Amino acid sequence: MTKEVIIVGGGFAGLKAAKVLGNKEGIQVTLIDKANHHLFQPLLYQVATAGLSQSDIAMPIRSILSEFQNIKVLQGEVTGVDFDGRAVTTDFGTLTYDHLILACGVRHCYFGKEAWEPHAPGLKTLEQALEIRRRILSAFEVAERAEDETVRRRALTFVVVGGGPTGVELAGAIGEMTRYTLGRDFRNIDPKLTRIILVEAGDRILGSFPKKQSSRATRDLENLGVQVWTKSPVSEIGETAIEVGSEKIETMTVLWAAGITATDLNQGLGVETGVQGRLVVDACLNIPGRNDVFVAGDQAAFTDPSGKILPCLSPVAIQQGQCIAENILRDQAGESREPFDYVDKGQMATIGRSRAIVDFGFFRLQGFIAWLTWLLVHIYFISGFNNRLSIFLKWCLSYLTNKKGARIISGATWRFFDTLPACEPCDAPTAPPTPEPFKKAE
Amino acid sequence: MTKEVIIVGGGFAGLKAAKVLGNKEGIQVTLIDKANHHLFQPLLYQVATAGLSQSDIAMPIRSILSEFQNIKVLQGEVTGVDFDGRAVTTDFGTLTYDHLILACGVRHCYFGKEAWEPHAPGLKTLEQALEIRRRILSAFEVAERAEDETVRRRALTFVVVGGGPTGVELAGAIGEMTRYTLGRDFRNIDPKLTRIILVEAGDRILGSFPKKQSSRATRDLENLGVQVWTKSPVSEIGETAIEVGSEKIETMTVLWAAGITATDLNQGLGVETGVQGRLVVDACLNIPGRNDVFVAGDQAAFTDPSGKILPCLSPVAIQQGQCIAENILRDQAGESREPFDYVDKGQMATIGRSRAIVDFGFFRLQGFIAWLTWLLVHIYFISGFNNRLSIFLKWCLSYLTNKKGARIISGATWRFFDTLPACEPCDAPTAPPTPEPFKKAE
């Protein structure tokens, strides 16, 4: 008889699982996601730095899965799971399942310093990307307007916390932007005077890559005007400054790419959590003792045979989503399940517009060749999600040309920056301004 | 000696004036706009109905004008003008001018019923367009989730108030969207069951067009499933219903395209205002008695020789911006100014994806031919502002294909809809939700 499969999360893992189960005999799938869109996370930093617009990397989950008649997509938030009752509670009601696939991903965290959040937004959602874009572009507007040198210098100082791929890509893109894109557009300021500081607590950036490659990445960043500070733990982040060790840097724009943690859902589940609060899973990606509950992607802490916990990468998520779906189909066919076997596809990070590092394990690339590889891989994968020619062309063009296509500040955040140096800007994101016409209604 | 020209507003009028004055001897231009972008208003309804994404019709004013070394672009809000002191006060300081060009446009108004605003957003800014998109797409998500028939019917009922071009284009695009785009993506609902009602107080829609054409437009709308209610003044708009005359329609989504009024700036100026609070100007577009102050575009109420006040159309704005700039140059050259002479380029309105009406005065078009004309005219004009091939291609493709390119709900408005039927959705826009990570900080 028909099995009800509930998938929580429309990321790489959830979407892959859904596609494998799509139009399969005796399977009814319900995919629940907080957003109505799948996000192509690897390029989110491009939206944050105005290289791409949101619809380029976000696709409605419904249309991605519309060909599968046995899949229902619901937009909503899962608030809890009753494992014994085989039911998930959502903000729009309760749904029962035969198989549950949890793929909620992770969010960034501040290691207990949650007070830093409004001053240093992270980069996980589309809204955050647009908020970061607002801050970066608005900072230049403030600098262009500023009479006071202090305000201008502060506006032109950007600090990125965290030397992982996201931090490196953000810092590189900001460097690229200030060097080539914004230069000719300003009269009062020279965007090249911008200070971009990448702060990393560890002794090198891109710690997951080989030493040689991370030093190459450091050089590439420095060529873009990015100062790389390693062994530099952040001690405080305020509204107009960040303290790194004993040093204090005046800045309006701090971006957070330092840490991730599981979504709040995990705490309430009453099951074992591992590193970063992610859910511990067994060989078949089940919550131990719960053969009907699977966890995939960033939300899962899977320990491979070598004892290493798999990182939060899209290849891991995709492969896990596939493995889970196939095991559910094996159940249907009365076959026995197969354990998850991760095939390492390597890792890559891009630095600015024409540099990258690629680590395939068996061979490594850096510089322009690596960047081309990076480009091709991402074009290939994004077109897999969204094959509309227009997007594809726009993506290539707006990326290959120096002109940033999406330098639009929406949400009128500038209002907040105009009260400088009183420094409301840092508070702005905690309460987005009301669009013009609705003001009266407040 | 060098004349300081301040242009307030980066719309069609302000931008045209700036371009004419660009790189001209003895002229220093400062353009001030609340937003950092110029908005291609004629296609704003496409963003609201998810046909285009915001960066397709919004271009950073700085980059449009970057080639002109004598033009400085500042993002900020003008709060008042001291005509005698020849100074404008802004939220970032005071600037003095030799010539002032006011081109702030208009905003929509509710004829004293400002309380309707949160329940019936208008369509003038990018933020409003995205808010309207959120409401339309979220309504379908609610319908897909809804157990209760009442909630579902309410979610699938869309009311557009105002039978002018904007209202017609909105209603037509929603009809198009529900008929062809969303159909295959939903399981629980048939988007074709959507009710779209265009409400007009007057005795026909598109009153500025010939009778024959507006009845043709009515037929075209009806073919898209849009019910056209004329002679139907709105008596009340609430959170979950709208009252038209004595009838009451349950709906979650009311869109306002009924009226416009001048921006708040005009009240404070202490000069004569005319229809819709727009500033009365003389033959040379000056505020009477103020030869150094010009008004252009929607903000100006210019009476042509025939005694007719020119409508709020982009051709009027563009021609006025040009006339003003040329008169300023004539001043420089010691020549006498020339009065504004409007060349009527006619008007057009599009209905759905393949119908339109075009009225060139001397000849008229409707149906598909009119739509092609409409398409070509708009492609021509938008490419004038933004000639990046990628945008151009995307624009054509996403418009010509049935797939809506930008069906992304950002800003997590869905949260609000999930409390239905308590009906917070209508309040959502008055207080946009805080992006995930910032929640804690609140």
PDB file of C-alpha atoms in Angstrom, chain A residues 23-109:
ATOM      1  CA  ASN A  23       6.387   9.355  -9.744  1.00  0.00           C
ATOM      2  CA  LYS A  24       7.340   6.118  -7.966  1.00  0.00           C
ATOM      3  CA  GLU A  25       4.711   3.439  -7.435  1.00  0.00           C
ATOM      4  CA  GLY A  26       3.169   3.381  -3.956  1.00  0.00           C
ATOM      5  CA  ILE A  27       4.908   6.528  -2.750  1.00  0.00           C
ATOM      6  CA  GLN A  28       3.198   9.773  -1.755  1.00  0.00           C
ATOM      7  CA  VAL A  29       5.581  12.633  -0.957  1.00  0.00           C
ATOM      8  CA  THR A  30       4.916  15.856   0.946  1.00  0.00           C
ATOM      9  CA  LEU A  31       7.779  18.338   0.935  1.00  0.00           C
ATOM     10  CA  ILE A  32       7.575  21.131   3.511  1.00  0.00           C
ATOM     11  CA  ASP A  33       9.796  24.194   3.428  1.00  0.00           C
ATOM     12  CA  LYS A  34       9.714  27.544   5.208  1.00  0.00           C
ATOM     13  CA  ALA A  35      10.456  29.294   1.938  1.00  0.00           C
ATOM     14  CA  ASN A  36       8.699  28.775  -1.381  1.00  0.00           C
ATOM     15  CA  HIS A  37      12.052  28.462  -3.130  1.00  0.00           C
ATOM     16  CA  HIS A  38      15.081  26.258  -3.344  1.00  0.00           C
ATOM     17  CA  LEU A  39      18.253  28.260  -2.847  1.00  0.00           C
ATOM     18  CA  PHE A  40      21.427  27.554  -4.773  1.00  0.00           C
ATOM     19  CA  GLN A  41      23.532  28.213  -1.662  1.00  0.00           C
ATOM     20  CA  PRO A  42      26.976  28.025  -3.340  1.00  0.00           C
ATOM     21  CA  LEU A  43      26.233  31.266  -5.186  1.00  0.00           C
ATOM     22  CA  LEU A  44      24.450  33.088  -2.371  1.00  0.00           C
ATOM     23  CA  TYR A  45      27.522  35.273  -1.787  1.00  0.00           C
ATOM     24  CA  GLN A  46      27.033  36.554  -5.348  1.00  0.00           C
ATOM     25  CA  VAL A  47      23.601  37.885  -4.449  1.00  0.00           C
ATOM     26  CA  ALA A  48      25.066  39.447  -1.307  1.00  0.00           C
ATOM     27  CA  THR A  49      27.684  41.219  -3.416  1.00  0.00           C
ATOM     28  CA  ALA A  50      25.228  42.279  -6.134  1.00  0.00           C
ATOM     29  CA  GLY A  51      26.617  40.041  -8.843  1.00  0.00           C
ATOM     30  CA  LEU A  52      23.377  38.139  -9.267  1.00  0.00           C
ATOM     31  CA  SER A  53      19.795  38.945  -8.426  1.00  0.00           C
ATOM     32  CA  GLN A  54      17.801  36.727  -6.132  1.00  0.00           C
ATOM     33  CA  SER A  55      15.725  35.009  -8.778  1.00  0.00           C
ATOM     34  CA  ASP A  56      18.914  33.787 -10.475  1.00  0.00           C
ATOM     35  CA  ILE A  57      19.779  31.417  -7.645  1.00  0.00           C
ATOM     36  CA  ALA A  58      16.349  30.822  -6.137  1.00  0.00           C
ATOM     37  CA  MET A  59      13.763  28.672  -7.871  1.00  0.00           C
ATOM     38  CA  PRO A  60      10.239  27.897  -6.691  1.00  0.00           C
ATOM     39  CA  ILE A  61      10.319  24.375  -5.244  1.00  0.00           C
ATOM     40  CA  ARG A  62       6.900  23.721  -6.730  1.00  0.00           C
ATOM     41  CA  SER A  63       8.037  24.289 -10.284  1.00  0.00           C
ATOM     42  CA  ILE A  64      11.204  22.229  -9.821  1.00  0.00           C
ATOM     43  CA  LEU A  65       9.011  19.289  -8.737  1.00  0.00           C
ATOM     44  CA  SER A  66       5.869  20.001 -10.712  1.00  0.00           C
ATOM     45  CA  GLU A  67       6.456  17.090 -13.094  1.00  0.00           C
ATOM     46  CA  PHE A  68       6.037  14.608 -10.235  1.00  0.00           C
ATOM     47  CA  GLN A  69       2.351  13.934  -9.654  1.00  0.00           C
ATOM     48  CA  ASN A  70       2.964  12.136  -6.346  1.00  0.00           C
ATOM     49  CA  ILE A  71       4.728  15.111  -4.766  1.00  0.00           C
ATOM     50  CA  LYS A  72       2.916  17.821  -2.855  1.00  0.00           C
ATOM     51  CA  VAL A  73       4.823  20.953  -1.846  1.00  0.00           C
ATOM     52  CA  LEU A  74       3.667  22.926   1.175  1.00  0.00           C
ATOM     53  CA  GLN A  75       5.135  26.153   2.442  1.00  0.00           C
ATOM     54  CA  GLY A  76       5.285  26.210   6.208  1.00  0.00           C
ATOM     55  CA  GLU A  77       7.447  25.585   9.246  1.00  0.00           C
ATOM     56  CA  VAL A  78       7.831  22.260  11.032  1.00  0.00           C
ATOM     57  CA  THR A  79       7.757  22.943  14.753  1.00  0.00           C
ATOM     58  CA  GLY A  80       8.186  19.440  16.143  1.00  0.00           C
ATOM     59  CA  VAL A  81       8.142  15.691  15.504  1.00  0.00           C
ATOM     60  CA  ASP A  82       6.213  12.984  17.380  1.00  0.00           C
ATOM     61  CA  PHE A  83       8.379   9.977  16.548  1.00  0.00           C
ATOM     62  CA  ASP A  84       6.108   7.433  18.281  1.00  0.00           C
ATOM     63  CA  GLY A  85       2.990   8.913  16.715  1.00  0.00           C
ATOM     64  CA  ARG A  86       4.775   9.220  13.373  1.00  0.00           C
ATOM     65  CA  ALA A  87       3.586  12.796  12.957  1.00  0.00           C
ATOM     66  CA  VAL A  88       5.151  16.195  12.310  1.00  0.00           C
ATOM     67  CA  THR A  89       3.568  19.293  13.775  1.00  0.00           C
ATOM     68  CA  THR A  90       3.658  22.381  11.614  1.00  0.00           C
ATOM     69  CA  ASP A  91       2.343  25.899  11.926  1.00  0.00           C
ATOM     70  CA  PHE A  92      -0.511  24.908   9.637  1.00  0.00           C
ATOM     71  CA  GLY A  93      -1.484  21.589  11.206  1.00  0.00           C
ATOM     72  CA  THR A  94      -0.254  18.054  11.880  1.00  0.00           C
ATOM     73  CA  LEU A  95       0.770  15.551   9.205  1.00  0.00           C
ATOM     74  CA  THR A  96       1.462  11.828   9.628  1.00  0.00           C
ATOM     75  CA  TYR A  97       4.163   9.866   7.835  1.00  0.00           C
ATOM     76  CA  ASP A  98       5.449   6.402   7.173  1.00  0.00           C
ATOM     77  CA  HIS A  99       8.908   7.714   6.384  1.00  0.00           C
ATOM     78  CA  LEU A 100      10.302  11.055   7.537  1.00  0.00           C
ATOM     79  CA  ILE A 101      13.299  12.751   5.949  1.00  0.00           C
ATOM     80  CA  LEU A 102      14.723  15.648   7.933  1.00  0.00           C
ATOM     81  CA  ALA A 103      16.847  17.990   5.810  1.00  0.00           C
ATOM     82  CA  CYS A 104      16.530  21.382   7.473  1.00  0.00           C
ATOM     83  CA  GLY A 105      20.155  22.400   7.111  1.00  0.00           C
ATOM     84  CA  VAL A 106      21.949  24.645   9.559  1.00  0.00           C
ATOM     85  CA  ARG A 107      22.068  28.309  10.387  1.00  0.00           C
ATOM     86  CA  HIS A 108      25.111  30.377  11.317  1.00  0.00           C
ATOM     87  CA  CYS A 109      25.904  30.860  14.994  1.00  0.00           C
TER      88      CYS A 109
END
